[in-house]
mmCIF file of C-alpha atoms in Angstrom:
data_model
loop_
_atom_site.group_PDB
_atom_site.id
_atom_site.type_symbol
_atom_site.label_atom_id
_atom_site.label_comp_id
_atom_site.label_asym_id
_atom_site.label_seq_id
_atom_site.Cartn_x
_atom_site.Cartn_y
_atom_site.Cartn_z
ATOM 1 C CA MET A 1 18.945 89.471 69.813
ATOM 2 C CA GLU A 2 16.340 92.722 70.517
ATOM 3 C CA GLY A 3 12.652 92.082 69.430
ATOM 4 C CA VAL A 4 13.497 88.212 69.054
ATOM 5 C CA LYS A 5 12.714 85.508 71.915
ATOM 6 C CA TYR A 6 14.073 82.175 70.204
ATOM 7 C CA ILE A 7 16.566 81.648 67.374
ATOM 8 C CA VAL A 8 16.315 78.318 65.337
ATOM 9 C CA ALA A 9 19.343 77.313 62.850
ATOM 10 C CA VAL A 10 18.230 75.394 60.115
ATOM 11 C CA ALA A 11 21.027 73.788 58.438
ATOM 12 C CA SER A 12 22.620 70.869 56.260
ATOM 13 C CA GLY A 13 26.394 69.864 55.741
ATOM 14 C CA LYS A 14 25.724 70.029 52.014
ATOM 15 C CA GLY A 15 23.867 71.951 49.456
ATOM 16 C CA GLY A 16 21.025 70.218 47.695
ATOM 17 C CA VAL A 17 18.975 68.297 50.058
ATOM 18 C CA GLY A 18 15.918 70.908 49.999
ATOM 19 C CA LYS A 19 16.898 72.918 53.355
ATOM 20 C CA SER A 20 15.828 76.328 52.161
ATOM 21 C CA THR A 21 12.484 74.599 51.354
ATOM 22 C CA VAL A 22 12.142 73.080 54.586
ATOM 23 C CA THR A 23 13.098 76.157 56.260
ATOM 24 C CA ALA A 24 10.456 78.200 54.822
ATOM 25 C CA ASN A 25 7.476 75.480 55.519
ATOM 26 C CA LEU A 26 8.646 74.669 58.814
ATOM 27 C CA ALA A 27 8.580 78.598 59.501
ATOM 28 C CA LEU A 28 5.127 78.730 57.847
ATOM 29 C CA ALA A 29 3.852 75.768 59.975
ATOM 30 C CA MET A 30 5.136 77.512 62.958
ATOM 31 C CA ALA A 31 3.141 80.576 62.377
ATOM 32 C CA ALA A 32 0.123 78.390 61.736
ATOM 33 C CA GLU A 33 0.455 76.953 65.213
ATOM 34 C CA GLY A 34 -0.125 80.433 66.477
ATOM 35 C CA TYR A 35 3.448 81.846 67.054
ATOM 36 C CA ARG A 36 4.539 85.052 65.746
ATOM 37 C CA VAL A 37 7.690 84.029 63.461
ATOM 38 C CA GLY A 38 10.329 85.527 61.497
ATOM 39 C CA LEU A 39 12.898 84.318 58.632
ATOM 40 C CA LEU A 40 16.649 85.291 57.991
ATOM 41 C CA ASP A 41 17.691 83.657 54.561
ATOM 42 C CA ALA A 42 21.613 83.781 55.888
ATOM 43 C CA ASP A 43 22.776 82.459 52.502
ATOM 44 C CA ILE A 44 24.363 85.652 51.170
ATOM 45 C CA TYR A 45 25.836 83.921 48.000
ATOM 46 C CA GLY A 46 22.417 81.976 47.071
ATOM 47 C CA PRO A 47 19.654 83.570 48.720
ATOM 48 C CA SER A 48 16.508 81.698 47.855
ATOM 49 C CA GLN A 49 13.935 82.632 50.167
ATOM 50 C CA ALA A 50 12.656 85.715 48.568
ATOM 51 C CA GLN A 51 11.288 83.283 45.706
ATOM 52 C CA MET A 52 10.094 80.814 47.935
ATOM 53 C CA LEU A 53 7.791 83.111 49.766
ATOM 54 C CA GLY A 54 6.346 84.931 46.567
ATOM 55 C CA ILE A 55 7.952 88.302 47.645
ATOM 56 C CA GLY A 56 8.534 90.361 43.983
ATOM 57 C CA GLU A 57 11.608 91.011 42.652
ATOM 58 C CA GLY A 58 13.032 94.409 43.473
ATOM 59 C CA VAL A 59 10.602 95.042 46.857
ATOM 60 C CA ARG A 60 13.036 96.634 48.937
ATOM 61 C CA PRO A 61 12.708 96.926 53.100
ATOM 62 C CA GLN A 62 11.670 100.332 54.293
ATOM 63 C CA GLN A 63 14.334 101.934 57.153
ATOM 64 C CA ALA A 64 13.039 101.886 60.458
ATOM 65 C CA GLY A 65 14.734 104.419 62.429
ATOM 66 C CA GLU A 66 18.689 105.451 61.333
ATOM 67 C CA ASN A 67 20.598 102.318 61.030
ATOM 68 C CA GLN A 68 17.541 99.596 60.900
ATOM 69 C CA PHE A 69 15.371 98.155 58.575
ATOM 70 C CA LYS A 70 11.830 96.364 58.797
ATOM 71 C CA PRO A 71 11.388 93.233 57.599
ATOM 72 C CA LEU A 72 9.220 92.166 54.870
ATOM 73 C CA GLU A 73 6.144 90.506 55.352
ATOM 74 C CA ALA A 74 4.916 87.247 53.296
ATOM 75 C CA HIS A 75 2.381 84.579 54.582
ATOM 76 C CA GLY A 76 1.829 86.163 57.685
ATOM 77 C CA ILE A 77 5.772 85.868 58.943
ATOM 78 C CA GLN A 78 8.390 88.485 58.823
ATOM 79 C CA ALA A 79 11.652 87.890 56.365
ATOM 80 C CA MET A 80 14.832 89.310 55.587
ATOM 81 C CA SER A 81 17.500 88.462 52.833
ATOM 82 C CA MET A 82 20.287 89.649 50.772
ATOM 83 C CA ALA A 83 17.996 89.244 47.791
ATOM 84 C CA PHE A 84 16.095 92.312 49.293
ATOM 85 C CA MET A 85 19.227 94.305 49.165
ATOM 86 C CA VAL A 86 20.485 93.625 45.615
ATOM 87 C CA ASP A 87 19.599 92.935 42.095
ATOM 88 C CA VAL A 88 18.313 89.372 41.391
ATOM 89 C CA ASN A 89 21.083 88.660 38.789
ATOM 90 C CA GLU A 90 24.068 90.380 41.025
ATOM 91 C CA PRO A 91 26.408 88.067 42.129
ATOM 92 C CA MET A 92 28.276 88.305 45.585
ATOM 93 C CA VAL A 93 31.711 88.400 45.140
ATOM 94 C CA TRP A 94 33.023 88.373 48.008
ATOM 95 C CA ARG A 95 35.561 86.752 50.579
ATOM 96 C CA GLY A 96 34.507 85.489 53.975
ATOM 97 C CA PRO A 97 34.994 88.576 56.126
ATOM 98 C CA MET A 98 32.672 90.941 53.724
ATOM 99 C CA VAL A 99 30.294 87.561 53.844
ATOM 100 C CA SER A 100 30.513 87.331 57.428
ATOM 101 C CA GLY A 101 29.968 91.468 57.822
ATOM 102 C CA ALA A 102 26.720 91.098 55.979
ATOM 103 C CA PHE A 103 25.241 88.518 57.806
ATOM 104 C CA GLN A 104 26.239 90.370 60.778
ATOM 105 C CA GLN A 105 24.253 93.552 59.152
ATOM 106 C CA LEU A 106 21.116 91.295 58.458
ATOM 107 C CA LEU A 107 21.229 90.043 62.393
ATOM 108 C CA ASN A 108 21.513 93.395 64.038
ATOM 109 C CA GLN A 109 20.046 95.971 61.257
ATOM 110 C CA THR A 110 16.691 94.061 61.078
ATOM 111 C CA ALA A 111 13.918 95.637 63.520
ATOM 112 C CA TRP A 112 11.959 92.300 64.194
ATOM 113 C CA ASP A 113 8.486 92.879 65.585
ATOM 114 C CA ASN A 114 8.072 90.705 68.724
ATOM 115 C CA VAL A 115 8.845 87.723 66.632
ATOM 116 C CA GLU A 116 8.608 84.211 69.101
ATOM 117 C CA TYR A 117 10.673 82.079 66.490
ATOM 118 C CA LEU A 118 13.365 83.436 64.431
ATOM 119 C CA PHE A 119 14.332 80.514 61.720
ATOM 120 C CA ILE A 120 17.834 80.892 60.378
ATOM 121 C CA ASP A 121 17.854 79.124 56.926
ATOM 122 C CA MET A 122 21.773 78.554 56.996
ATOM 123 C CA PRO A 123 24.248 78.384 53.992
ATOM 124 C CA PRO A 124 25.575 74.746 53.402
ATOM 125 C CA GLY A 125 28.958 73.623 55.226
ATOM 126 C CA THR A 126 30.512 74.715 58.494
ATOM 127 C CA GLY A 127 32.468 77.684 57.351
ATOM 128 C CA ASP A 128 32.291 82.081 58.388
ATOM 129 C CA ILE A 129 28.528 82.342 58.740
ATOM 130 C CA GLN A 130 27.865 79.243 60.630
ATOM 131 C CA LEU A 131 30.987 80.475 63.197
ATOM 132 C CA THR A 132 29.683 83.859 63.215
ATOM 133 C CA LEU A 133 25.949 82.749 64.247
ATOM 134 C CA ALA A 134 27.530 80.720 67.358
ATOM 135 C CA GLN A 135 29.914 83.411 68.187
ATOM 136 C CA LYS A 136 27.425 86.411 67.587
ATOM 137 C CA VAL A 137 23.867 85.133 68.794
ATOM 138 C CA PRO A 138 22.331 82.960 71.668
ATOM 139 C CA VAL A 139 21.007 80.225 69.458
ATOM 140 C CA SER A 140 18.277 78.217 71.213
ATOM 141 C CA GLY A 141 18.463 75.439 68.724
ATOM 142 C CA ALA A 142 19.477 73.684 65.279
ATOM 143 C CA VAL A 143 17.701 71.603 63.094
ATOM 144 C CA ILE A 144 19.599 69.257 60.706
ATOM 145 C CA VAL A 145 18.148 68.604 57.319
ATOM 146 C CA THR A 146 19.506 65.509 55.465
ATOM 147 C CA THR A 147 18.681 63.322 52.962
ATOM 148 C CA PRO A 148 18.842 59.076 53.336
ATOM 149 C CA GLN A 149 21.517 58.971 51.016
ATOM 150 C CA ASP A 150 24.804 58.025 52.680
ATOM 151 C CA ILE A 151 26.547 60.903 51.380
ATOM 152 C CA ALA A 152 24.535 63.467 52.778
ATOM 153 C CA LEU A 153 24.766 61.895 55.899
ATOM 154 C CA LEU A 154 28.518 62.221 55.827
ATOM 155 C CA ASP A 155 28.293 65.796 55.771
ATOM 156 C CA ALA A 156 25.380 66.188 58.063
ATOM 157 C CA ARG A 157 27.217 64.574 60.807
ATOM 158 C CA LYS A 158 29.729 67.343 60.490
ATOM 159 C CA GLY A 159 26.960 69.857 61.034
ATOM 160 C CA ILE A 160 25.821 68.287 64.046
ATOM 161 C CA GLU A 161 29.349 68.009 65.560
ATOM 162 C CA MET A 162 29.603 71.732 64.990
ATOM 163 C CA PHE A 163 27.121 72.918 66.808
ATOM 164 C CA ARG A 164 27.910 70.891 69.506
ATOM 165 C CA LYS A 165 31.200 72.403 69.449
ATOM 166 C CA VAL A 166 29.599 75.839 70.155
ATOM 167 C CA ASN A 167 27.294 74.257 72.798
ATOM 168 C CA VAL A 168 24.103 74.720 70.496
ATOM 169 C CA PRO A 169 21.843 72.120 71.198
ATOM 170 C CA VAL A 170 20.542 70.212 68.232
ATOM 171 C CA LEU A 171 16.789 69.696 68.428
ATOM 172 C CA GLY A 172 16.677 67.004 65.705
ATOM 173 C CA VAL A 173 16.922 66.066 62.291
ATOM 174 C CA VAL A 174 14.880 65.963 59.189
ATOM 175 C CA GLU A 175 14.856 63.363 56.683
ATOM 176 C CA ASN A 176 13.810 65.067 53.058
ATOM 177 C CA MET A 177 13.352 63.017 50.341
ATOM 178 C CA SER A 178 12.855 59.855 52.175
ATOM 179 C CA LEU A 179 10.378 58.370 49.605
ATOM 180 C CA HIS A 180 9.335 58.677 46.088
ATOM 181 C CA VAL A 181 5.532 58.046 44.785
ATOM 182 C CA CYS A 182 5.075 57.930 41.278
ATOM 183 C CA SER A 183 2.070 59.865 40.158
ATOM 184 C CA ASN A 184 1.450 57.624 37.252
ATOM 185 C CA CYS A 185 1.317 54.320 38.895
ATOM 186 C CA GLY A 186 1.426 55.157 42.628
ATOM 187 C CA HIS A 187 4.825 52.636 43.225
ATOM 188 C CA SER A 188 6.544 54.042 45.901
ATOM 189 C CA GLU A 189 10.690 53.529 45.955
ATOM 190 C CA PRO A 190 13.371 55.095 48.681
ATOM 191 C CA ILE A 191 15.759 56.478 45.888
ATOM 192 C CA PHE A 192 18.410 57.498 47.862
ATOM 193 C CA GLY A 193 18.147 54.610 50.449
ATOM 194 C CA GLU A 194 16.688 54.201 53.996
ATOM 195 C CA GLY A 195 16.458 55.007 57.165
ATOM 196 C CA GLY A 196 19.167 57.540 57.401
ATOM 197 C CA GLY A 197 17.498 60.157 59.123
ATOM 198 C CA GLU A 198 16.779 57.915 61.881
ATOM 199 C CA ARG A 199 20.265 56.367 62.096
ATOM 200 C CA ILE A 200 22.097 59.368 62.619
ATOM 201 C CA ALA A 201 19.298 61.171 65.157
ATOM 202 C CA THR A 202 19.810 57.579 67.057
ATOM 203 C CA GLN A 203 24.146 58.172 66.689
ATOM 204 C CA TYR A 204 23.533 61.464 68.414
ATOM 205 C CA GLN A 205 21.009 60.960 70.506
ATOM 206 C CA THR A 206 18.297 63.609 69.185
ATOM 207 C CA LYS A 207 14.781 63.067 67.337
ATOM 208 C CA LEU A 208 13.784 62.369 64.166
ATOM 209 C CA LEU A 209 11.479 65.390 63.663
ATOM 210 C CA GLY A 210 10.099 63.900 60.642
ATOM 211 C CA GLN A 211 10.374 62.079 57.063
ATOM 212 C CA LEU A 212 9.277 64.325 53.937
ATOM 213 C CA PRO A 213 8.673 62.713 50.544
ATOM 214 C CA LEU A 214 9.958 63.903 47.305
ATOM 215 C CA THR A 215 7.463 65.083 45.161
ATOM 216 C CA MET A 216 6.812 67.407 42.465
ATOM 217 C CA ALA A 217 4.504 69.180 44.388
ATOM 218 C CA ILE A 218 6.964 70.223 46.659
ATOM 219 C CA ARG A 219 9.333 71.605 44.469
ATOM 220 C CA GLU A 220 6.342 73.488 42.121
ATOM 221 C CA GLN A 221 4.882 74.977 45.241
ATOM 222 C CA ALA A 222 8.460 76.227 46.969
ATOM 223 C CA ASP A 223 9.136 77.940 42.959
ATOM 224 C CA GLY A 224 5.682 79.388 42.590
ATOM 225 C CA GLY A 225 6.483 81.509 45.991
ATOM 226 C CA ARG A 226 3.272 79.358 48.046
ATOM 227 C CA PRO A 227 5.124 76.478 49.810
ATOM 228 C CA THR A 228 3.155 73.544 50.754
ATOM 229 C CA VAL A 229 1.849 74.567 54.103
ATOM 230 C CA ILE A 230 -0.025 77.685 52.442
ATOM 231 C CA ALA A 231 -0.942 76.179 49.406
ATOM 232 C CA GLU A 232 -1.957 72.501 50.826
ATOM 233 C CA PRO A 233 -2.472 73.714 54.274
ATOM 234 C CA ASP A 234 -4.624 70.017 54.795
ATOM 235 C CA SER A 235 -2.341 68.098 52.713
ATOM 236 C CA GLU A 236 -0.112 65.133 54.719
ATOM 237 C CA VAL A 237 3.177 67.163 53.870
ATOM 238 C CA ALA A 238 1.401 70.150 55.683
ATOM 239 C CA LYS A 239 0.700 68.364 58.427
ATOM 240 C CA THR A 240 4.089 66.965 58.589
ATOM 241 C CA PHE A 241 5.633 70.004 58.939
ATOM 242 C CA ARG A 242 3.022 71.529 61.638
ATOM 243 C CA THR A 243 3.855 68.316 63.431
ATOM 244 C CA MET A 244 7.756 68.956 63.523
ATOM 245 C CA ALA A 245 7.172 72.583 64.202
ATOM 246 C CA ARG A 246 5.269 71.483 67.620
ATOM 247 C CA ALA A 247 8.230 69.116 67.902
ATOM 248 C CA VAL A 248 10.903 72.202 67.657
ATOM 249 C CA ALA A 249 9.011 74.166 70.085
ATOM 250 C CA GLU A 250 9.058 71.616 72.372
ATOM 251 C CA GLY A 251 12.592 70.836 72.151
ATOM 252 C CA VAL A 252 13.398 74.647 72.808
ATOM 253 C CA GLU A 253 11.030 74.699 75.819
ATOM 254 C CA SER A 254 12.568 71.834 77.038
ATOM 255 C CA GLN A 255 16.649 73.509 76.572
ATOM 256 C CA ARG A 256 14.963 76.892 78.017
ATOM 257 C CA ALA A 257 14.071 74.635 81.426
ATOM 258 C CA GLU A 258 17.138 72.742 81.756
ATOM 259 C CA GLY A 259 18.810 76.257 81.865
ATOM 260 C CA PRO A 260 20.934 78.347 79.361
ATOM 261 C CA SER A 261 23.476 75.922 77.279
ATOM 262 C CA ILE A 262 24.477 78.569 74.733
ATOM 263 C CA SER A 263 28.404 79.178 74.990
ATOM 264 C CA PHE A 264 30.165 82.032 72.619
ATOM 265 C CA GLY A 265 33.040 80.941 70.730
ATOM 266 C CA ASP A 266 36.959 82.385 70.724
#
């Protein structure tokens, strides 16, 4: 893609595992490491990155030439989302082909400005948008987000298998909500189970990029438009995201050194 060096898809087999929160923080962590970063919100039905990045309702991208738009900027990264194009309360009552077409427009008509890493916040599942991405874009790698819960792991496996089928390397797994620590008494408890992220990473011979706690602060900061990497840059959670960002960069560079591994589906 013009203006983009590497593309990293952040995906999960199911919703509700915190994938968008992880994507926003991972992109901001990569920027904190000194890279030029973009974030594309590919969830056409339920885009959430506008709020997470603190981009106000009604802010629209400017045109860049005849058929392109300039991405908006927030916290030092470039961003594009369907949320920038429509009213926040307007539902996208579209069938699959229209959704795929809208996604392709976001991909091809955004004038990214020398982005080194473009993170794509994928919608849940393994449907139209995922297939469109694999067919139309040279994806450098994918990051899978899951919780330790067995039900979430079932769908995470499907996500990994999907990327394998289209020859997109899986850079690693992020285990979200791995441990809850009570803010009153300090007691820690693995509400969603233990070790799920590590098991699935081992099973598919990939990395466990990191484990993130279940905390109110992460949710509040994302809802408030200042994700943890920005709100508390010296916190342990922010440090974990920066460690994961470095691991993603190393994985992409490693794949690049091994030669092209991307093929386009039919």
